[in-house]
Short mmCIF file of C-alpha atoms in Angstrom, two decimals:
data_model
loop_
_atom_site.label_atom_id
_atom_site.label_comp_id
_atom_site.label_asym_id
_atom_site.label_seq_id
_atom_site.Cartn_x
_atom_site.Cartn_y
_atom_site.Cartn_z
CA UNK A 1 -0.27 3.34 -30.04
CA UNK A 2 -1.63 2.43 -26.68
CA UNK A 3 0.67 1.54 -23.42
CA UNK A 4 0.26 -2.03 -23.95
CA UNK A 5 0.93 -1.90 -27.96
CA UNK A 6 4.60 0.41 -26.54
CA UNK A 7 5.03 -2.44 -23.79
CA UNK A 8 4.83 -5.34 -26.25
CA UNK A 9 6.84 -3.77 -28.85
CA UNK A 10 9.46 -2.95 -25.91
CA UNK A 11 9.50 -6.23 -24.30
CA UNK A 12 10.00 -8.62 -27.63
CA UNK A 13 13.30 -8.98 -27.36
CA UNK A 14 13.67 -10.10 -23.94
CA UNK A 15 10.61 -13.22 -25.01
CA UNK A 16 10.86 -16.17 -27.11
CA UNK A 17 9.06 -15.90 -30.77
CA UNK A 18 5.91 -17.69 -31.42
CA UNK A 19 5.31 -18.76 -27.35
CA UNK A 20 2.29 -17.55 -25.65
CA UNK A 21 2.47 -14.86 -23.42
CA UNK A 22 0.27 -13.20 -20.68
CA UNK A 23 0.14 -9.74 -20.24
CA UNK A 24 -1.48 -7.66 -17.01
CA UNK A 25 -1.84 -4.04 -16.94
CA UNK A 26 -2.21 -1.92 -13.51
CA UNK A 27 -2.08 1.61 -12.98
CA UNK A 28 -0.42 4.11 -10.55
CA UNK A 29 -2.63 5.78 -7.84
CA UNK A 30 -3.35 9.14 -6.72
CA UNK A 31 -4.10 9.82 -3.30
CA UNK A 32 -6.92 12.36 -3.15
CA UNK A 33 -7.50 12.09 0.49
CA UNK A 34 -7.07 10.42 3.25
CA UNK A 35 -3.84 8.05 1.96
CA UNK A 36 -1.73 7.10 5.14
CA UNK A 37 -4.45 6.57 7.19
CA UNK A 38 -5.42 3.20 5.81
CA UNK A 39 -3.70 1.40 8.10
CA UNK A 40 -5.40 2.25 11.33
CA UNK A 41 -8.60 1.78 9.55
CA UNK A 42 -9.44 4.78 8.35
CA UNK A 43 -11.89 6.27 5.43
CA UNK A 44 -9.23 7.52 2.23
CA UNK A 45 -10.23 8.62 -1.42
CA UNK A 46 -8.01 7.32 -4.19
CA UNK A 47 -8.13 6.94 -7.91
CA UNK A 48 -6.05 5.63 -10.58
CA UNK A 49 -3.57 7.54 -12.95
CA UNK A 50 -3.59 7.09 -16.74
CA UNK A 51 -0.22 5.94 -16.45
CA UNK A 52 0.86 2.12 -15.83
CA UNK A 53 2.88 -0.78 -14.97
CA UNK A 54 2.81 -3.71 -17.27
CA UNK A 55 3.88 -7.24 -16.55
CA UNK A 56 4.53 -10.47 -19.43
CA UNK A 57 5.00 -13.77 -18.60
CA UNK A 58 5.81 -16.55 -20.96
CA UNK A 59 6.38 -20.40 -19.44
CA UNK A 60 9.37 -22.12 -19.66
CA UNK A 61 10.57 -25.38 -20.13
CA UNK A 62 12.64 -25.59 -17.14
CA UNK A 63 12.07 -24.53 -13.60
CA UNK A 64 13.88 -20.92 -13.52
CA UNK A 65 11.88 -17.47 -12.64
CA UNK A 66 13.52 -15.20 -14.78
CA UNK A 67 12.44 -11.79 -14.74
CA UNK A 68 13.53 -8.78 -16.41
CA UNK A 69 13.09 -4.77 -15.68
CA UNK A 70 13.01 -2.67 -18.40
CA UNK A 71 13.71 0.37 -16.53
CA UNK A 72 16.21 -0.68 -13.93
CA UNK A 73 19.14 0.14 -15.46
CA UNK A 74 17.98 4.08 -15.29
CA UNK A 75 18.36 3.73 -11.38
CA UNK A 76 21.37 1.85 -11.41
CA UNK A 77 20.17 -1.65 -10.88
CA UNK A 78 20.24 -4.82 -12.43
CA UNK A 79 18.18 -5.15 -15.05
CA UNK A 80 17.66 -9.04 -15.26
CA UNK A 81 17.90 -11.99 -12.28
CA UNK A 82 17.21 -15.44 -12.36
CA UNK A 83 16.33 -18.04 -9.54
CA UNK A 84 15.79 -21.79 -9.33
CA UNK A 85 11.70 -21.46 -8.52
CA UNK A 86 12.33 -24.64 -6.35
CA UNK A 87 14.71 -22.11 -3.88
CA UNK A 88 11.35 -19.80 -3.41
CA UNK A 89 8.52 -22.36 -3.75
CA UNK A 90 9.80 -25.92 -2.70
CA UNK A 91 7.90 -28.60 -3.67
CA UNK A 92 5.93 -29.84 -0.39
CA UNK A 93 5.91 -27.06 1.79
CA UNK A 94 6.27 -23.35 1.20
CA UNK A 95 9.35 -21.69 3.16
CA UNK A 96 8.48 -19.19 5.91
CA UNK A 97 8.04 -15.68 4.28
CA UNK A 98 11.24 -14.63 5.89
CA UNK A 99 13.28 -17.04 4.45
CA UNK A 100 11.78 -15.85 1.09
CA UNK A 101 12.50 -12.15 1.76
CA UNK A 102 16.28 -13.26 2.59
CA UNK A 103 16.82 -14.62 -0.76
CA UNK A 104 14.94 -12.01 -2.64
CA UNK A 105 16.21 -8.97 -0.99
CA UNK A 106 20.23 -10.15 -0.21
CA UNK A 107 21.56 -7.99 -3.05
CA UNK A 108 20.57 -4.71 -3.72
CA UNK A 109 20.90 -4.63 -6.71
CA UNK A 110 18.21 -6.89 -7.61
CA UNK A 111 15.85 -6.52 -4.39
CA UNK A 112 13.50 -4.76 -7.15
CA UNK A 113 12.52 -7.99 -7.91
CA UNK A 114 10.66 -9.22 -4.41
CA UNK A 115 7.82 -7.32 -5.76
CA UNK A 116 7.40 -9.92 -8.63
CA UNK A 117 8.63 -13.16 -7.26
CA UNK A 118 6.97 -12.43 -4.68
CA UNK A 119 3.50 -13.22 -6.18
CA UNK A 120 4.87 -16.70 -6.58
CA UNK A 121 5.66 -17.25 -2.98
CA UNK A 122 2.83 -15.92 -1.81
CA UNK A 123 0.33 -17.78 -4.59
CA UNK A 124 1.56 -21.16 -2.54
CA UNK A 125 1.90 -19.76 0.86
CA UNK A 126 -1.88 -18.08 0.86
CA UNK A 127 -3.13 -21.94 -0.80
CA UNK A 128 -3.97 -20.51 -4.12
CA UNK A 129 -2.31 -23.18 -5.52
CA UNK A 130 -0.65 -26.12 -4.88
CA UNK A 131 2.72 -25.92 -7.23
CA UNK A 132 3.69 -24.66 -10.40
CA UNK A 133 4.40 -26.69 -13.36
CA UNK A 134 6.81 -25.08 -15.04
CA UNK A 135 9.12 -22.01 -14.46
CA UNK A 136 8.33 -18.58 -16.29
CA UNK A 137 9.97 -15.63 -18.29
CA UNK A 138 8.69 -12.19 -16.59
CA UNK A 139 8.93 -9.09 -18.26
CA UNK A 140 8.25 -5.81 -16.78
CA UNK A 141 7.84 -2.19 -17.83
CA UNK A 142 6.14 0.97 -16.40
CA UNK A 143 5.23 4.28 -16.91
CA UNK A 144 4.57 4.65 -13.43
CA UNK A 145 7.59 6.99 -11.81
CA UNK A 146 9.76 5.10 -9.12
CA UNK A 147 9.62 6.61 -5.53
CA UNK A 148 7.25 9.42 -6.50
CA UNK A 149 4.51 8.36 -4.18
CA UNK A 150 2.11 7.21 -6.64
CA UNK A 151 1.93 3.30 -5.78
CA UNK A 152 4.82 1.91 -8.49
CA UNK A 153 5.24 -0.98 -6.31
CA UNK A 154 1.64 -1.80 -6.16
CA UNK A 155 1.25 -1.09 -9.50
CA UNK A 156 3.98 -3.92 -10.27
CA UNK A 157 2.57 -6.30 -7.38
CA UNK A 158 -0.69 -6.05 -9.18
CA UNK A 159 0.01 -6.27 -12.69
CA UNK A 160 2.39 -9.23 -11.89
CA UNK A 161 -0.79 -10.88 -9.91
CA UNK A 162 -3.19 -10.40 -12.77
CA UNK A 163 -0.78 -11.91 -15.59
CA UNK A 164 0.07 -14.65 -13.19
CA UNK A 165 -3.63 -15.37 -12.42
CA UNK A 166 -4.29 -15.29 -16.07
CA UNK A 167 -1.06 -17.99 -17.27
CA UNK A 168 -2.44 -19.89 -14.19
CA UNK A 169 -6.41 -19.76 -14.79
CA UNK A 170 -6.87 -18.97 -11.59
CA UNK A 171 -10.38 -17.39 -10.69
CA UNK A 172 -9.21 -14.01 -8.57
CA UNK A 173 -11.59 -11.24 -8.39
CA UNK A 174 -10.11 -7.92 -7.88
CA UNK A 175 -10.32 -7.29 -4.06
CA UNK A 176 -8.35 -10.76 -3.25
CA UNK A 177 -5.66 -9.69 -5.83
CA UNK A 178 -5.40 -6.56 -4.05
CA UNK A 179 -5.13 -8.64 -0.34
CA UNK A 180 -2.52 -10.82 -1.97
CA UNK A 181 -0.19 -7.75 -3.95
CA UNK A 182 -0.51 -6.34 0.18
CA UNK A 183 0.60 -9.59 1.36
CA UNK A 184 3.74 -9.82 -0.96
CA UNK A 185 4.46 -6.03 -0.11
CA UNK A 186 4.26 -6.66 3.70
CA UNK A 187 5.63 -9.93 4.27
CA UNK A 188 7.81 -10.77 1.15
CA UNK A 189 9.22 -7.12 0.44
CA UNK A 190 9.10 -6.14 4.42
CA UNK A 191 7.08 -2.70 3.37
CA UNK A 192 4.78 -1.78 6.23
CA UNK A 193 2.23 -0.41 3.65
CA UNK A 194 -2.12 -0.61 3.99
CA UNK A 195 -4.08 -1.98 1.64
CA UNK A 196 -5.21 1.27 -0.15
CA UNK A 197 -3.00 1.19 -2.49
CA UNK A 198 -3.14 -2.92 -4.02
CA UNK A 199 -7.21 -1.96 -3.86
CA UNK A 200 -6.90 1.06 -5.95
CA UNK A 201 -4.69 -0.37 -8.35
CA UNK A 202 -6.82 -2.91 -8.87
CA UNK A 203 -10.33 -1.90 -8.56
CA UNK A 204 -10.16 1.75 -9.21
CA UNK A 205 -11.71 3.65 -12.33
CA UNK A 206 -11.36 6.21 -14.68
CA UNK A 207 -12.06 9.47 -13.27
CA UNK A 208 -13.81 8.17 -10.43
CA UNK A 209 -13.31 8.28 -6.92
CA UNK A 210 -12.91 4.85 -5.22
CA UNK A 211 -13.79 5.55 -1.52
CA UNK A 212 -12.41 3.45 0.49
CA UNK A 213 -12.87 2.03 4.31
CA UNK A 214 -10.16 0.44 5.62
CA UNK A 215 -11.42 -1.95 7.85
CA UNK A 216 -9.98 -3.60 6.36
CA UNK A 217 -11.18 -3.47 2.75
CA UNK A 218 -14.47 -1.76 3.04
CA UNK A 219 -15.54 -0.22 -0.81
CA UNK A 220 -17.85 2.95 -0.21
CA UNK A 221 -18.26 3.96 -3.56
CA UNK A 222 -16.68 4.13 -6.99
CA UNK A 223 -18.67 7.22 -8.39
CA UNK A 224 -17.38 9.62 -11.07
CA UNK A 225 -16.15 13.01 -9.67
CA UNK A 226 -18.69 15.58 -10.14
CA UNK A 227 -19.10 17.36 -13.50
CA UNK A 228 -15.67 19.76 -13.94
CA UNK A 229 -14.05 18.81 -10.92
CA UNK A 230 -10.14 16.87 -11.86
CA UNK A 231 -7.89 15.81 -9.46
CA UNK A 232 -4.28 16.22 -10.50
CA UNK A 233 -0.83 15.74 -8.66
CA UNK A 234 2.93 17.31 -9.41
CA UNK A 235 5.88 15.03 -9.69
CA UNK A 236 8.20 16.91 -7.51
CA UNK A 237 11.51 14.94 -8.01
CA UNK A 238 11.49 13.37 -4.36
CA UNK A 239 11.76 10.14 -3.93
CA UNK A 240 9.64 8.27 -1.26
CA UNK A 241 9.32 4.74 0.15
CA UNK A 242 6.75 2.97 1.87
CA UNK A 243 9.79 0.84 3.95
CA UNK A 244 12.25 3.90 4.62
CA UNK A 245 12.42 4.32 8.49
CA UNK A 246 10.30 7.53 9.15
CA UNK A 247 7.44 6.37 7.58
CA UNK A 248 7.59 2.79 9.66
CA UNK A 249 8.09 4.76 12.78
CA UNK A 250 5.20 7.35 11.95
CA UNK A 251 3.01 4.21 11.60
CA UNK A 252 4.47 2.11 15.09
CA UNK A 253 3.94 5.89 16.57
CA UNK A 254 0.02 5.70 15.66
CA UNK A 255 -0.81 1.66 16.93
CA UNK A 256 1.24 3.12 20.48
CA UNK A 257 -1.33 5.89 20.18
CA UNK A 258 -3.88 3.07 20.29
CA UNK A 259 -2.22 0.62 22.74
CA UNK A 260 -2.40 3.80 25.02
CA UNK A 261 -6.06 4.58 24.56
CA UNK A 262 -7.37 1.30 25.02
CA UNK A 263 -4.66 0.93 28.83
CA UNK A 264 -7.08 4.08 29.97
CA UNK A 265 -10.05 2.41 28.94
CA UNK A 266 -9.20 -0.77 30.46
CA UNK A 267 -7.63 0.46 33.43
CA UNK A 268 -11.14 2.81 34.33
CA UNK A 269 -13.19 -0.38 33.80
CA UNK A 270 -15.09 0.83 30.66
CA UNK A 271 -14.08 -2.08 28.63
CA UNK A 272 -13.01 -5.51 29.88
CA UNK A 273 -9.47 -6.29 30.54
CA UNK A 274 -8.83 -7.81 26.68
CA UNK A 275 -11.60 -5.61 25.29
CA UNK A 276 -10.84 -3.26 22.26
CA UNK A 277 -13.82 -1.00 21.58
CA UNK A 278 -11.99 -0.08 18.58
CA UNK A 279 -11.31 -3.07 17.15
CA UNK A 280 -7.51 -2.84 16.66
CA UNK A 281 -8.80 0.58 14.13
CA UNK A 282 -7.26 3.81 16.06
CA UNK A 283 -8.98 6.30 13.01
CA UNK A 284 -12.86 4.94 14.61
CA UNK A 285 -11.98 6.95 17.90
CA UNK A 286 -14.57 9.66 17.44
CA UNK A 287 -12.49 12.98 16.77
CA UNK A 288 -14.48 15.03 19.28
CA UNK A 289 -13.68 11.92 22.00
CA UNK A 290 -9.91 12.03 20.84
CA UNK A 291 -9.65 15.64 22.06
CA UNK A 292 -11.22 15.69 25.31
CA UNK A 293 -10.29 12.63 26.43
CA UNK A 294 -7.17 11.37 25.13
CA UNK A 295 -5.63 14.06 23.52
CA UNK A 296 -3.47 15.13 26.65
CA UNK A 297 -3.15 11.59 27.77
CA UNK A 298 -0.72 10.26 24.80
CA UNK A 299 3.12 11.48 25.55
CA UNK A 300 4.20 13.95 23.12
CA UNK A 301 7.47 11.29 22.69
CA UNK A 302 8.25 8.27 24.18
CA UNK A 303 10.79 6.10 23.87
CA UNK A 304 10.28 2.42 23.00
CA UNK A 305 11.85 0.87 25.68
CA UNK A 306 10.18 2.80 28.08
CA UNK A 307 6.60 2.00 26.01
CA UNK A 308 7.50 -1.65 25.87
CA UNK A 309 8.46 -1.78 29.48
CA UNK A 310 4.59 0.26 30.46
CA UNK A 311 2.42 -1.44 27.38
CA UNK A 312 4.08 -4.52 25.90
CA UNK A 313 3.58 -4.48 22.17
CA UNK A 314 0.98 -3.07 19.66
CA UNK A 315 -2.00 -4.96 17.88
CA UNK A 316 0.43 -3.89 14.41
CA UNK A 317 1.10 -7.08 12.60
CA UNK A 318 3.64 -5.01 10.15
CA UNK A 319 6.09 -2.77 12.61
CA UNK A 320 7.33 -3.77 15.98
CA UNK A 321 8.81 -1.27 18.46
CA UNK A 322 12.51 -0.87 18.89
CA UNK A 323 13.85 -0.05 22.19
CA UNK A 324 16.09 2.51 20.91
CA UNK A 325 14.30 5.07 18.68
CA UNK A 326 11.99 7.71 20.23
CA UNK A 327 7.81 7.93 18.89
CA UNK A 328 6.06 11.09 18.43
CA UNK A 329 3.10 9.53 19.59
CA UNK A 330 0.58 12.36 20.24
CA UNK A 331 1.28 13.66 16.97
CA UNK A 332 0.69 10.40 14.85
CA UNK A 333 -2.45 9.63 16.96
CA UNK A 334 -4.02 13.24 16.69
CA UNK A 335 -3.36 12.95 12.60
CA UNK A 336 -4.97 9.99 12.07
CA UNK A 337 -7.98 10.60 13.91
CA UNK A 338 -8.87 14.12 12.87
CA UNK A 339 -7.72 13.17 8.94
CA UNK A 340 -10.39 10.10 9.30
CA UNK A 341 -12.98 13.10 10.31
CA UNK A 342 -12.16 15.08 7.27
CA UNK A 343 -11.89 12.98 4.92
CA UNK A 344 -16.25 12.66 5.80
CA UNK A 345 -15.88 16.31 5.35
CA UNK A 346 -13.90 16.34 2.40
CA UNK A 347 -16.47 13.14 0.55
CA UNK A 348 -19.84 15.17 1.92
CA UNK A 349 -18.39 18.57 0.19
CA UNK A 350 -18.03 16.81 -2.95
CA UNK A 351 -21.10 15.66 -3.12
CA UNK A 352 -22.58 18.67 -1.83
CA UNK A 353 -20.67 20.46 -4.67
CA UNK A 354 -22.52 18.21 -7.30
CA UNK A 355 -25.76 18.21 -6.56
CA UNK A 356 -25.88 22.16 -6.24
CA UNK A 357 -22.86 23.54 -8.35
CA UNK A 358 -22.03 25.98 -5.43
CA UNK A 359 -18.39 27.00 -5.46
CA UNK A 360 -18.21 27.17 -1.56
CA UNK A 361 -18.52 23.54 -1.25
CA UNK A 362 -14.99 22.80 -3.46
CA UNK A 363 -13.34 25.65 -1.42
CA UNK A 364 -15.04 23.28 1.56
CA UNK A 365 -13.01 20.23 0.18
CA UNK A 366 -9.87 22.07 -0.40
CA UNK A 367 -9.21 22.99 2.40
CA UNK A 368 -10.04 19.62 3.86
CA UNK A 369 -7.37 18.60 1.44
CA UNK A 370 -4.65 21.09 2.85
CA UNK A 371 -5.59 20.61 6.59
CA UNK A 372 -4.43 17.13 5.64
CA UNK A 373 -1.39 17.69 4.07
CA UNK A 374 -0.54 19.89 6.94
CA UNK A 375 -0.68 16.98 9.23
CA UNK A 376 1.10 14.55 7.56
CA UNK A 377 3.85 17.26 6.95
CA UNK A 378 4.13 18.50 10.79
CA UNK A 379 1.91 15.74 12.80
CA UNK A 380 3.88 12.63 11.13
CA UNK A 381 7.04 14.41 9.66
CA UNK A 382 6.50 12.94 6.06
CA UNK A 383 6.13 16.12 3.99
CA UNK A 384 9.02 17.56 1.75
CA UNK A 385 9.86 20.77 1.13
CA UNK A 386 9.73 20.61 -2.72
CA UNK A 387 6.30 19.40 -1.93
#
């Protein structure tokens, strides 16, 4: 039995007999390189797991989004919620995103669910479509292990999106799917996440490498790893979330890092005075430039008041400095610059590797691999032990 055959025969109960009903599948994600990086632009290598997230939806006569978990109740949370659709998606004119967030996210207990009303909200916000007709039963189940790092909330986002596009006939190719899971992630759910991981879920393939830049959505390639090479990962137990505070104050740390940069370069004249020569992306400052140039100019920690008061805000459209919380600047900045140069490193040994067979070359990509766990361990504090 496949995992959709086990997801339909799970979900039967919760759906009414002899209705139609829409299913969309989307897998986890494995980050082979590169991963946090996406949101300062850079170059990452991801690919999708076996495992998946599944979501059914069946219409309803009436005007309620009901939507059911079938794995909630294991983490102590709700396992069903229902809202008026008309209190997310009023007829007329879509409510501010933060309004939507309040009402998803107010109880705990159910805030799981943002990630699949959400598509709703956003379907109408983004002018996808006007309304909706009717309300809809949601059911959804996953393979795909909570908090483990793998993309389970993309996975959800995504497979929501395609069942919804689907039940609506809407016409949405992979890549806008992907900008529109990020979208419900960032602005319904309040996750500060890239798009890597919406664009993996739903473009990646089996056993194949998606490479992407993140500029924002730039697809490299999509080519099958080389003859013997796998990529696996260990499910150490620890959970992990894309909206806990280190990780949004790792990313605030590396747009400072770029705020900084571009001051100097404004300030000595080689730009003009509203001039980015990056582009808003800190992971295109050339890694050789980064160290002799800027490497000793970014404060090892700064405190946001005191980078507010100097720099006003970032370009980030996600995170916003708080006065009170210190930024390991230097450190964020230096990671996501020199991880941006090897992941080039860790892409040309792989393809060095298959056109010649030569051992040296996956040795070459390993320990491109480690130097960048090392980094995001020590440079931007996001490692675990266990790990």
């Amino acid at each position: 039995m496949d995992d959709t055959a086990r997801f339909l025969a799970r979900c039967r109960a919760w759906l009414e007999p002899g209705q139609s009903v829409t299913i969309g599948r989307a897998p986890g994600r494995l980050d082979a390189f590169g991963g946090v990086i996406d949101y300062t632009g850079g170059t990452v290598c991801e690919m999708p797991l076996a495992i998946a997230t599944h979501a059914a939806i069946q219409p309803r006569a009436d005007r309620q989004l009901r939507i059911v978990s079938l794995e909630a109740a294991e983490h102590g949370l709700a396992t069903e919620v229902t809202w008026e659709l008309d209190q997310l998606v009023p007829p007329g004119a879509p409510l501010p995103y933060e309004d939507v967030r309040a009402e998803l996210t107010a109880d705990p207990a159910t805030a799981w669910a943002a990630y699949v009303a959400g598509a709703w909200a956003v379907l109408a916000t983004e002018g996808e479509i006007p309304g909706f007709a009717t309300g809809a039963s949601v059911v959804i189940g996953s393979e795909v292990p909570f908090g483990a790092g793998v993309s389970s909330s993309a996975a959800v986002e995504i497979a929501t999106l395609y069942a919804l596009a689907a039940h609506l006939a809407l016409n949405l190719d992979g890549q806008r799917l992907a900008h529109l899971g990020q979208r419900v992630e960032n602005r319904v759910v309040g996750a500060p996440c890239g798009l890597m991981d919406q664009l993996t879920v739903a473009l990646g393939r089996r056993d194949s490498l998606l490479v992407i830049r993140c500029q924002p959505d730039q697809v490299v390639a999509n080519e099958p790893l080389p003859p013997g090479v796998r990529v696996g990962a260990i499910h150490t137990g620890v959970k992990h979330a894309v909206g806990g505070s280190h990780y949004t104050q790792a990313r605030c740390a590396a747009f400072m890092g770029h705020r900084i940069i571009v001051d100097r370069l404004r300030g000595i004249g080689t730009c003009g005075p509203d001039d980015d020569p990056f582009e808003g992306y800190l992971a295109r400052v050339p890694s050789r430039e980064f160290n002799t140039c800027y490497a000793a100019l970014l404060p090892e920690t700064i405190g946001g008041a005191a980078f507010l008061a100097r720099y006003g805000a970032t370009v980030d459209p996600v995170t916003q400095v708080e006065p009170g919380v210190d930024y390991r600047v230097a450190a964020a900045a230096r990671h996501h610059v020199l991880d941006n140069a090897r992941a080039a490193e860790f892409i040309e040994a792989l393809a060095s590797y298959g056109r010649t067979a030569e051992p040296v070359f996956l040795k070459q990509a390993g320990e491109a691999m480690l130097a960048g766990h090392a980094g995001y361990r020590d440079d931007l504090g996001l490692g675990a032990d266990e790990a």
